[in-house]
PDB file of C-alpha atoms in Angstrom:
ATOM      1  CA  MET L  22     -19.651  -0.542 -30.644  1.00 35.00           C
ATOM      2  CA  TYR L  23     -19.094  -2.405 -27.402  1.00 34.00           C
ATOM      3  CA  SER L  24     -19.217  -0.546 -24.107  1.00 38.00           C
ATOM      4  CA  LEU L  25     -16.160  -1.263 -21.972  1.00 38.00           C
ATOM      5  CA  TYR L  26     -18.261  -0.665 -18.883  1.00 36.00           C
ATOM      6  CA  LEU L  27     -21.350  -2.770 -19.522  1.00 37.00           C
ATOM      7  CA  LYS L  28     -20.654  -5.535 -22.017  1.00 39.00           C
ATOM      8  CA  ARG L  29     -18.317  -8.473 -22.272  1.00 43.00           C
ATOM      9  CA  PHE L  30     -15.784  -8.733 -25.047  1.00 41.00           C
ATOM     10  CA  PRO L  31     -17.158  -9.982 -28.406  1.00 43.00           C
ATOM     11  CA  TRP L  32     -14.706 -12.928 -28.397  1.00 38.00           C
ATOM     12  CA  PRO L  33     -14.896 -16.103 -26.288  1.00 43.00           C
ATOM     13  CA  GLU L  34     -13.766 -16.195 -22.667  1.00 43.00           C
ATOM     14  CA  PRO L  35      -9.955 -16.223 -22.894  1.00 42.00           C
ATOM     15  CA  CYS L  36      -7.570 -18.490 -21.050  1.00 46.00           C
ATOM     16  CA  ARG L  37      -5.870 -16.909 -18.060  1.00 46.00           C
ATOM     17  CA  VAL L  38      -2.368 -17.023 -19.540  1.00 46.00           C
ATOM     18  CA  PRO L  39       0.034 -14.249 -20.604  1.00 44.00           C
ATOM     19  CA  VAL L  40      -0.443 -13.379 -24.288  1.00 42.00           C
ATOM     20  CA  LEU L  41       1.626 -10.235 -24.618  1.00 41.00           C
ATOM     21  CA  GLY L  42       4.974  -9.555 -23.050  1.00 44.00           C
ATOM     22  CA  ALA L  43       7.130  -6.457 -22.796  1.00 45.00           C
ATOM     23  CA  ASN L  44      10.171  -6.704 -20.584  1.00 53.00           C
ATOM     24  CA  ASN L  45       8.786  -7.762 -17.202  1.00 59.00           C
ATOM     25  CA  ALA L  46       5.106  -7.069 -17.926  1.00 62.00           C
ATOM     26  CA  ALA L  47       2.563  -9.342 -19.584  1.00 64.00           C
ATOM     27  CA  LEU L  48      -1.153  -9.152 -20.329  1.00 58.00           C
ATOM     28  CA  LEU L  49      -3.428 -11.574 -18.490  1.00 61.00           C
ATOM     29  CA  PRO L  50      -6.686 -11.399 -20.469  1.00 54.00           C
ATOM     30  CA  GLY L  51      -9.999 -11.700 -18.704  1.00 55.00           C
ATOM     31  CA  GLY L  52     -13.663 -11.383 -19.512  1.00 58.00           C
ATOM     32  CA  LYS L  53     -13.968  -7.696 -18.658  1.00 58.00           C
ATOM     33  CA  LEU L  54     -12.051  -4.492 -18.034  1.00 56.00           C
ATOM     34  CA  GLY L  55     -11.707  -3.031 -14.565  1.00 51.00           C
ATOM     35  CA  VAL L  56     -12.031   0.582 -15.658  1.00 53.00           C
ATOM     36  CA  GLY L  57     -11.282   2.868 -12.710  1.00 55.00           C
ATOM     37  CA  ASN L  58     -10.561  -0.062 -10.371  1.00 62.00           C
ATOM     38  CA  SER L  59      -7.152  -0.054  -8.659  1.00 70.00           C
ATOM     39  CA  ASP L  60      -7.766  -2.925  -6.224  1.00 77.00           C
ATOM     40  CA  PHE L  61      -5.343  -5.628  -7.347  1.00 81.00           C
ATOM     41  CA  LYS L  62      -7.032  -8.339  -5.281  1.00 84.00           C
ATOM     42  CA  GLU L  63     -10.418  -7.673  -6.856  1.00 80.00           C
ATOM     43  CA  LEU L  64      -8.947  -7.450 -10.353  1.00 78.00           C
ATOM     44  CA  ALA L  65      -7.087 -10.746  -9.983  1.00 79.00           C
ATOM     45  CA  ALA L  66      -9.842 -12.655  -8.180  1.00 75.00           C
ATOM     46  CA  SER L  67     -12.680 -11.528 -10.480  1.00 67.00           C
ATOM     47  CA  ARG L  68     -10.815 -12.283 -13.709  1.00 70.00           C
ATOM     48  CA  PHE L  69     -10.558  -8.755 -15.020  1.00 64.00           C
ATOM     49  CA  SER L  70      -8.023  -8.201 -17.786  1.00 67.00           C
ATOM     50  CA  LEU L  71      -4.833  -7.341 -15.960  1.00 78.00           C
ATOM     51  CA  VAL L  72      -1.296  -6.340 -16.863  1.00 80.00           C
ATOM     52  CA  ASP L  73       0.980  -8.694 -14.955  1.00 86.00           C
ATOM     53  CA  LYS L  74       3.639  -6.500 -13.368  1.00 88.00           C
ATOM     54  CA  SER L  75       4.394  -9.004 -10.624  1.00 91.00           C
ATOM     55  CA  MET L  76       8.106  -9.088 -11.454  1.00 92.00           C
ATOM     56  CA  LEU L  77       8.253  -5.679  -9.776  1.00 90.00           C
ATOM     57  CA  ILE L  78       8.073  -7.676  -6.546  1.00 93.00           C
ATOM     58  CA  ALA L  79      11.213  -9.622  -7.422  1.00 93.00           C
ATOM     59  CA  GLU L  80      12.966  -6.459  -8.563  1.00 91.00           C
ATOM     60  CA  LEU L  81      12.354  -4.746  -5.234  1.00 91.00           C
ATOM     61  CA  CYS L  82      13.557  -7.826  -3.352  1.00 91.00           C
ATOM     62  CA  ASP L  83      16.696  -8.122  -5.478  1.00 90.00           C
ATOM     63  CA  VAL L  84      17.655  -4.451  -5.299  1.00 85.00           C
ATOM     64  CA  GLY L  85      17.201  -4.330  -1.547  1.00 74.00           C
ATOM     65  CA  ASP L  86      17.011  -0.528  -1.310  1.00 76.00           C
ATOM     66  CA  LYS L  87      15.640   0.771   1.981  1.00 79.00           C
ATOM     67  CA  VAL L  88      13.655   3.492   0.204  1.00 78.00           C
ATOM     68  CA  THR L  89      12.319   3.305  -3.362  1.00 79.00           C
ATOM     69  CA  LEU L  90      10.566   6.120  -5.238  1.00 75.00           C
ATOM     70  CA  VAL L  91       8.523   5.000  -8.253  1.00 75.00           C
ATOM     71  CA  LEU L  92       7.767   7.765 -10.759  1.00 70.00           C
ATOM     72  CA  ARG L  93       5.265   7.125 -13.551  1.00 67.00           C
ATOM     73  CA  PRO L  94       2.724   9.257 -15.472  1.00 61.00           C
ATOM     74  CA  ARG L  95      -0.883   9.538 -14.345  1.00 68.00           C
ATOM     75  CA  ARG L  96      -3.076   6.496 -15.058  1.00 60.00           C
ATOM     76  CA  PHE L  97      -0.013   4.273 -15.337  1.00 68.00           C
ATOM     77  CA  GLY L  98      -1.174   1.848 -12.656  1.00 66.00           C
ATOM     78  CA  LYS L  99       0.875   3.054  -9.693  1.00 84.00           C
ATOM     79  CA  MET L 100      -1.988   2.534  -7.236  1.00 86.00           C
ATOM     80  CA  THR L 101      -2.658  -0.952  -8.607  1.00 87.00           C
ATOM     81  CA  ASN L 102       1.024  -1.798  -8.227  1.00 90.00           C
ATOM     82  CA  LEU L 103       1.033  -0.635  -4.612  1.00 93.00           C
ATOM     83  CA  SER L 104      -2.101  -2.694  -3.988  1.00 93.00           C
ATOM     84  CA  MET L 105      -0.300  -5.702  -5.496  1.00 94.00           C
ATOM     85  CA  LEU L 106       2.764  -5.155  -3.309  1.00 96.00           C
ATOM     86  CA  ARG L 107       0.626  -4.955  -0.204  1.00 96.00           C
ATOM     87  CA  LEU L 108      -1.307  -8.108  -1.085  1.00 95.00           C
ATOM     88  CA  PHE L 109       1.935  -9.990  -1.690  1.00 97.00           C
ATOM     89  CA  PHE L 110       4.097  -8.859   1.207  1.00 97.00           C
ATOM     90  CA  GLU L 111       1.616  -8.293   4.023  1.00 96.00           C
ATOM     91  CA  ARG L 112       1.550 -10.529   7.074  1.00 96.00           C
ATOM     92  CA  ILE L 113      -2.091 -10.418   8.157  1.00 95.00           C
ATOM     93  CA  ASP L 114      -2.730 -11.022  11.828  1.00 95.00           C
ATOM     94  CA  GLY L 115      -5.398 -13.670  12.367  1.00 92.00           C
ATOM     95  CA  GLU L 116      -5.365 -14.859   8.749  1.00 94.00           C
ATOM     96  CA  SER L 117      -6.230 -18.556   8.519  1.00 95.00           C
ATOM     97  CA  LYS L 118      -4.116 -21.019   6.547  1.00 95.00           C
ATOM     98  CA  HIS L 119      -6.956 -21.347   4.026  1.00 95.00           C
ATOM     99  CA  GLU L 120      -7.184 -17.570   3.558  1.00 95.00           C
ATOM    100  CA  HIS L 121      -3.403 -17.386   3.234  1.00 96.00           C
ATOM    101  CA  GLU L 122      -3.391 -20.007   0.474  1.00 95.00           C
ATOM    102  CA  LEU L 123      -6.258 -18.305  -1.366  1.00 93.00           C
ATOM    103  CA  ARG L 124      -4.271 -15.085  -1.340  1.00 95.00           C
ATOM    104  CA  ARG L 125      -1.166 -16.879  -2.588  1.00 95.00           C
ATOM    105  CA  ALA L 126      -3.206 -18.513  -5.371  1.00 93.00           C
ATOM    106  CA  LEU L 127      -3.967 -15.089  -6.872  1.00 91.00           C
ATOM    107  CA  PHE L 128      -0.311 -14.943  -7.914  1.00 93.00           C
ATOM    108  CA  GLY L 129      -0.229 -18.554  -9.139  1.00 90.00           C
ATOM    109  CA  GLY L 130      -0.574 -17.777 -12.843  1.00 86.00           C
ATOM    110  CA  MET L 131       1.715 -14.767 -12.799  1.00 89.00           C
ATOM    111  CA  LYS L 132       5.352 -14.383 -13.736  1.00 92.00           C
ATOM    112  CA  ILE L 133       6.513 -14.038 -10.144  1.00 94.00           C
ATOM    113  CA  ALA L 134       5.306 -17.586  -9.378  1.00 93.00           C
ATOM    114  CA  LYS L 135       6.661 -19.102 -12.581  1.00 92.00           C
ATOM    115  CA  GLU L 136      10.011 -17.354 -12.851  1.00 93.00           C
ATOM    116  CA  ARG L 137      10.839 -16.581  -9.222  1.00 95.00           C
ATOM    117  CA  PRO L 138       9.472 -19.360  -7.017  1.00 95.00           C
ATOM    118  CA  ASP L 139      12.223 -18.463  -4.531  1.00 96.00           C
ATOM    119  CA  VAL L 140      10.598 -15.070  -3.945  1.00 96.00           C
ATOM    120  CA  MET L 141       7.179 -16.697  -3.588  1.00 95.00           C
ATOM    121  CA  MET L 142       8.590 -19.111  -1.054  1.00 95.00           C
ATOM    122  CA  ASN L 143      10.667 -16.684   1.013  1.00 96.00           C
ATOM    123  CA  GLU L 144       8.872 -13.321   0.825  1.00 96.00           C
ATOM    124  CA  PHE L 145       5.132 -13.921   0.464  1.00 97.00           C
ATOM    125  CA  GLY L 146       3.080 -12.822   3.479  1.00 96.00           C
ATOM    126  CA  LYS L 147       6.194 -12.109   5.496  1.00 96.00           C
ATOM    127  CA  TYR L 148       6.064  -8.455   6.554  1.00 96.00           C
ATOM    128  CA  PRO L 149       3.743  -6.132   8.458  1.00 96.00           C
ATOM    129  CA  VAL L 150       2.635  -3.420   6.029  1.00 95.00           C
ATOM    130  CA  VAL L 151       1.518   0.165   6.552  1.00 94.00           C
ATOM    131  CA  PHE L 152      -0.352   1.558   3.547  1.00 94.00           C
ATOM    132  CA  LEU L 153      -0.679   5.352   3.469  1.00 93.00           C
ATOM    133  CA  SER L 154      -2.608   7.111   0.717  1.00 92.00           C
ATOM    134  CA  LEU L 155      -2.294  10.893   0.734  1.00 91.00           C
ATOM    135  CA  LYS L 156      -4.400  11.325  -2.391  1.00 89.00           C
ATOM    136  CA  ASP L 157      -7.319  12.971  -0.592  1.00 89.00           C
ATOM    137  CA  VAL L 158      -5.332  14.745   2.130  1.00 92.00           C
ATOM    138  CA  THR L 159      -5.852  18.228   0.735  1.00 90.00           C
ATOM    139  CA  GLY L 160      -7.793  21.320   1.744  1.00 90.00           C
ATOM    140  CA  LYS L 161      -8.164  25.045   1.296  1.00 91.00           C
ATOM    141  CA  THR L 162      -6.856  25.682   4.825  1.00 93.00           C
ATOM    142  CA  TRP L 163      -4.365  24.001   7.135  1.00 91.00           C
ATOM    143  CA  ASN L 164      -7.188  23.155   9.544  1.00 92.00           C
ATOM    144  CA  ASP L 165      -8.971  21.260   6.775  1.00 93.00           C
ATOM    145  CA  MET L 166      -5.841  19.361   5.805  1.00 93.00           C
ATOM    146  CA  SER L 167      -4.759  18.571   9.364  1.00 92.00           C
ATOM    147  CA  ARG L 168      -8.201  17.130  10.104  1.00 94.00           C
ATOM    148  CA  LEU L 169      -7.975  14.859   7.069  1.00 94.00           C
ATOM    149  CA  MET L 170      -4.433  13.853   8.013  1.00 94.00           C
ATOM    150  CA  ARG L 171      -5.539  12.880  11.522  1.00 95.00           C
ATOM    151  CA  THR L 172      -8.411  10.847  10.080  1.00 95.00           C
ATOM    152  CA  THR L 173      -6.114   9.083   7.621  1.00 96.00           C
ATOM    153  CA  ILE L 174      -3.567   8.145  10.287  1.00 96.00           C
ATOM    154  CA  SER L 175      -6.352   7.081  12.657  1.00 96.00           C
ATOM    155  CA  GLN L 176      -7.752   4.737  10.009  1.00 96.00           C
ATOM    156  CA  ILE L 177      -4.336   3.109   9.614  1.00 97.00           C
ATOM    157  CA  TYR L 178      -4.110   2.580  13.368  1.00 97.00           C
ATOM    158  CA  ASN L 179      -7.579   1.010  13.297  1.00 97.00           C
ATOM    159  CA  GLU L 180      -6.277  -1.592  10.847  1.00 96.00           C
ATOM    160  CA  HIS L 181      -3.873  -2.759  13.549  1.00 97.00           C
ATOM    161  CA  THR L 182      -5.944  -2.623  16.738  1.00 96.00           C
ATOM    162  CA  TYR L 183      -4.729  -6.122  17.645  1.00 97.00           C
ATOM    163  CA  LEU L 184      -1.471  -4.435  18.691  1.00 97.00           C
ATOM    164  CA  ARG L 185      -3.084  -2.593  21.586  1.00 97.00           C
ATOM    165  CA  GLU L 186      -3.166  -5.469  24.053  1.00 96.00           C
ATOM    166  CA  HIS L 187       0.576  -5.916  23.604  1.00 97.00           C
ATOM    167  CA  LEU L 188       1.481  -2.312  24.483  1.00 97.00           C
ATOM    168  CA  ASN L 189       2.463  -0.855  27.831  1.00 97.00           C
ATOM    169  CA  ILE L 190       0.269   1.701  29.616  1.00 97.00           C
ATOM    170  CA  ASN L 191       1.874   4.775  28.054  1.00 96.00           C
ATOM    171  CA  GLU L 192       1.851   3.245  24.581  1.00 96.00           C
ATOM    172  CA  LYS L 193      -1.823   2.297  24.943  1.00 96.00           C
ATOM    173  CA  ALA L 194      -2.658   5.884  25.856  1.00 95.00           C
ATOM    174  CA  LYS L 195      -0.859   7.179  22.747  1.00 94.00           C
ATOM    175  CA  PHE L 196      -2.514   4.520  20.611  1.00 96.00           C
ATOM    176  CA  ASP L 197      -5.977   5.504  21.866  1.00 96.00           C
ATOM    177  CA  HIS L 198      -5.314   9.212  21.271  1.00 95.00           C
ATOM    178  CA  ILE L 199      -4.490   8.484  17.635  1.00 96.00           C
ATOM    179  CA  VAL L 200      -7.475   6.173  17.109  1.00 95.00           C
ATOM    180  CA  ASN L 201      -9.800   8.803  18.607  1.00 94.00           C
ATOM    181  CA  GLU L 202      -8.257  11.593  16.503  1.00 93.00           C
ATOM    182  CA  ASP L 203      -7.425  13.653  19.573  1.00 88.00           C
ATOM    183  CA  SER L 204      -6.415  17.020  18.097  1.00 78.00           C
ATOM    184  CA  SER L 205      -4.482  17.938  21.253  1.00 75.00           C
ATOM    185  CA  GLN L 206      -1.964  15.186  20.504  1.00 79.00           C
ATOM    186  CA  SER L 207       0.949  15.273  18.086  1.00 84.00           C
ATOM    187  CA  PHE L 208       0.428  13.142  14.981  1.00 90.00           C
ATOM    188  CA  GLU L 209       3.728  13.889  13.234  1.00 91.00           C
ATOM    189  CA  PHE L 210       5.468  10.790  14.550  1.00 93.00           C
ATOM    190  CA  ALA L 211       2.422   8.529  14.871  1.00 95.00           C
ATOM    191  CA  LEU L 212       3.294   6.404  11.847  1.00 94.00           C
ATOM    192  CA  ARG L 213       6.870   5.923  12.989  1.00 93.00           C
ATOM    193  CA  GLU L 214       5.581   4.769  16.381  1.00 95.00           C
ATOM    194  CA  LEU L 215       3.147   2.395  14.688  1.00 96.00           C
ATOM    195  CA  MET L 216       6.035   0.889  12.734  1.00 94.00           C
ATOM    196  CA  VAL L 217       7.900   0.307  15.990  1.00 94.00           C
ATOM    197  CA  PHE L 218       4.847  -1.456  17.439  1.00 96.00           C
ATOM    198  CA  LEU L 219       4.436  -3.597  14.316  1.00 96.00           C
ATOM    199  CA  ALA L 220       8.084  -4.599  14.066  1.00 94.00           C
ATOM    200  CA  ARG L 221       8.172  -5.514  17.740  1.00 95.00           C
ATOM    201  CA  TYR L 222       4.962  -7.561  17.634  1.00 97.00           C
ATOM    202  CA  HIS L 223       5.740  -9.440  14.417  1.00 96.00           C
ATOM    203  CA  GLN L 224       9.489  -9.659  15.056  1.00 95.00           C
ATOM    204  CA  GLN L 225       9.914  -8.691  11.443  1.00 92.00           C
ATOM    205  CA  LYS L 226      10.806  -5.746   9.262  1.00 88.00           C
ATOM    206  CA  CYS L 227       8.012  -3.326   8.403  1.00 91.00           C
ATOM    207  CA  ILE L 228       7.115  -2.124   4.905  1.00 92.00           C
ATOM    208  CA  VAL L 229       5.519   1.289   4.345  1.00 92.00           C
ATOM    209  CA  LEU L 230       3.775   1.986   1.030  1.00 93.00           C
ATOM    210  CA  ILE L 231       2.888   5.621   0.322  1.00 91.00           C
ATOM    211  CA  ASP L 232       0.624   6.661  -2.547  1.00 89.00           C
ATOM    212  CA  GLU L 233       0.376  10.259  -3.816  1.00 86.00           C
ATOM    213  CA  TYR L 234       2.979  11.486  -1.326  1.00 84.00           C
ATOM    214  CA  ASP L 235       3.096  14.849  -3.095  1.00 84.00           C
ATOM    215  CA  ALA L 236      -0.672  15.561  -3.094  1.00 87.00           C
ATOM    216  CA  PRO L 237      -0.632  17.499   0.220  1.00 89.00           C
ATOM    217  CA  ILE L 238       2.433  19.483  -0.845  1.00 86.00           C
ATOM    218  CA  SER L 239       0.753  20.490  -4.102  1.00 86.00           C
ATOM    219  CA  SER L 240      -2.373  21.530  -2.207  1.00 87.00           C
ATOM    220  CA  VAL L 241      -0.556  23.689   0.332  1.00 87.00           C
ATOM    221  CA  TYR L 242       1.434  25.398  -2.409  1.00 83.00           C
ATOM    222  CA  HIS L 243      -1.710  26.412  -4.289  1.00 84.00           C
ATOM    223  CA  ASN L 244      -3.708  27.398  -1.196  1.00 86.00           C
ATOM    224  CA  GLY L 245      -1.099  29.458   0.624  1.00 86.00           C
ATOM    225  CA  TYR L 246      -0.427  27.649   3.893  1.00 89.00           C
ATOM    226  CA  TYR L 247       2.894  26.078   2.990  1.00 88.00           C
ATOM    227  CA  GLU L 248       4.760  26.868   6.212  1.00 89.00           C
ATOM    228  CA  ASP L 249       2.032  25.554   8.517  1.00 88.00           C
ATOM    229  CA  ALA L 250       1.720  22.319   6.581  1.00 89.00           C
ATOM    230  CA  MET L 251       5.439  21.719   6.222  1.00 89.00           C
ATOM    231  CA  HIS L 252       5.861  21.959   9.994  1.00 89.00           C
ATOM    232  CA  PHE L 253       3.818  18.749  10.030  1.00 90.00           C
ATOM    233  CA  LEU L 254       4.710  17.007   6.753  1.00 90.00           C
ATOM    234  CA  ARG L 255       8.476  17.463   6.980  1.00 89.00           C
ATOM    235  CA  PRO L 256       8.940  15.697  10.341  1.00 90.00           C
ATOM    236  CA  MET L 257       6.376  13.029   9.458  1.00 90.00           C
ATOM    237  CA  LEU L 258       8.072  11.994   6.223  1.00 86.00           C
ATOM    238  CA  SER L 259      11.566  12.611   7.565  1.00 85.00           C
ATOM    239  CA  SER L 260      10.947  10.389  10.590  1.00 85.00           C
ATOM    240  CA  LEU L 261       9.902   7.542   8.297  1.00 81.00           C
ATOM    241  CA  LEU L 262      13.015   7.919   6.148  1.00 75.00           C
ATOM    242  CA  LYS L 263      15.265   8.057   9.198  1.00 73.00           C
ATOM    243  CA  PHE L 264      13.560   4.947  10.536  1.00 66.00           C
ATOM    244  CA  PHE L 265      14.427   3.205   7.273  1.00 60.00           C
ATOM    245  CA  GLY L 266      17.961   4.538   7.366  1.00 51.00           C
ATOM    246  CA  LYS L 267      18.633   2.820  10.679  1.00 44.00           C
ATOM    247  CA  GLY L 268      17.913  -0.525   9.085  1.00 38.00           C
ATOM    248  CA  ARG L 269      14.782  -1.202  11.094  1.00 35.00           C
ATOM    249  CA  VAL L 270      12.326  -1.489   8.204  1.00 35.00           C
TER     250      VAL L 270
END
């Protein structure tokens, strides 16, 4: 019996073309399985077998909703899909033309490129993106969770340090407090402020992708510090939704 982790498939190296379709998904066979790997870029670039769900990109563009909630069972590829959306939409500061084209080429054999070249032309690499994973933002106490939340938000700010030189004095001070995880500062509205900075710098709408948004809520419910946590989580998430509602995403 062949190990999915260690050995290649017993058949020859397949062509990188869709062989199985179901609605808007298709299988792109590769030489190996990316078991436990949710990084779309790595899966596509290293020729892992991959379910092509790239038409999700076109669907989101066509629907045009300001906020979209995607509900699927565990192990259904939600994280991989978010990774794909980020790779497609993100405008990367300092990215060279060569790097940009290499990134675009990862979608070259997929349905989005073949069936919706208009989306590839008009939407690829267009938007600043904030990617927030709350998967590991849990804890037995509110102090534990708040520390992890500060670290998570700080890491997101560190992905966009190029913004700092374009901020005014007060904004730079706030930016530095977040990067340094200053516990005396309020973090509830830090992501909303980052979106303002991004939209202003790029002169373009901002996309926020949130993975496992309910993980902290589940943790606080089971560990008995619901009220403390919701004083933070409610304004943080609400401020993002209100930001979207004003048409500034």
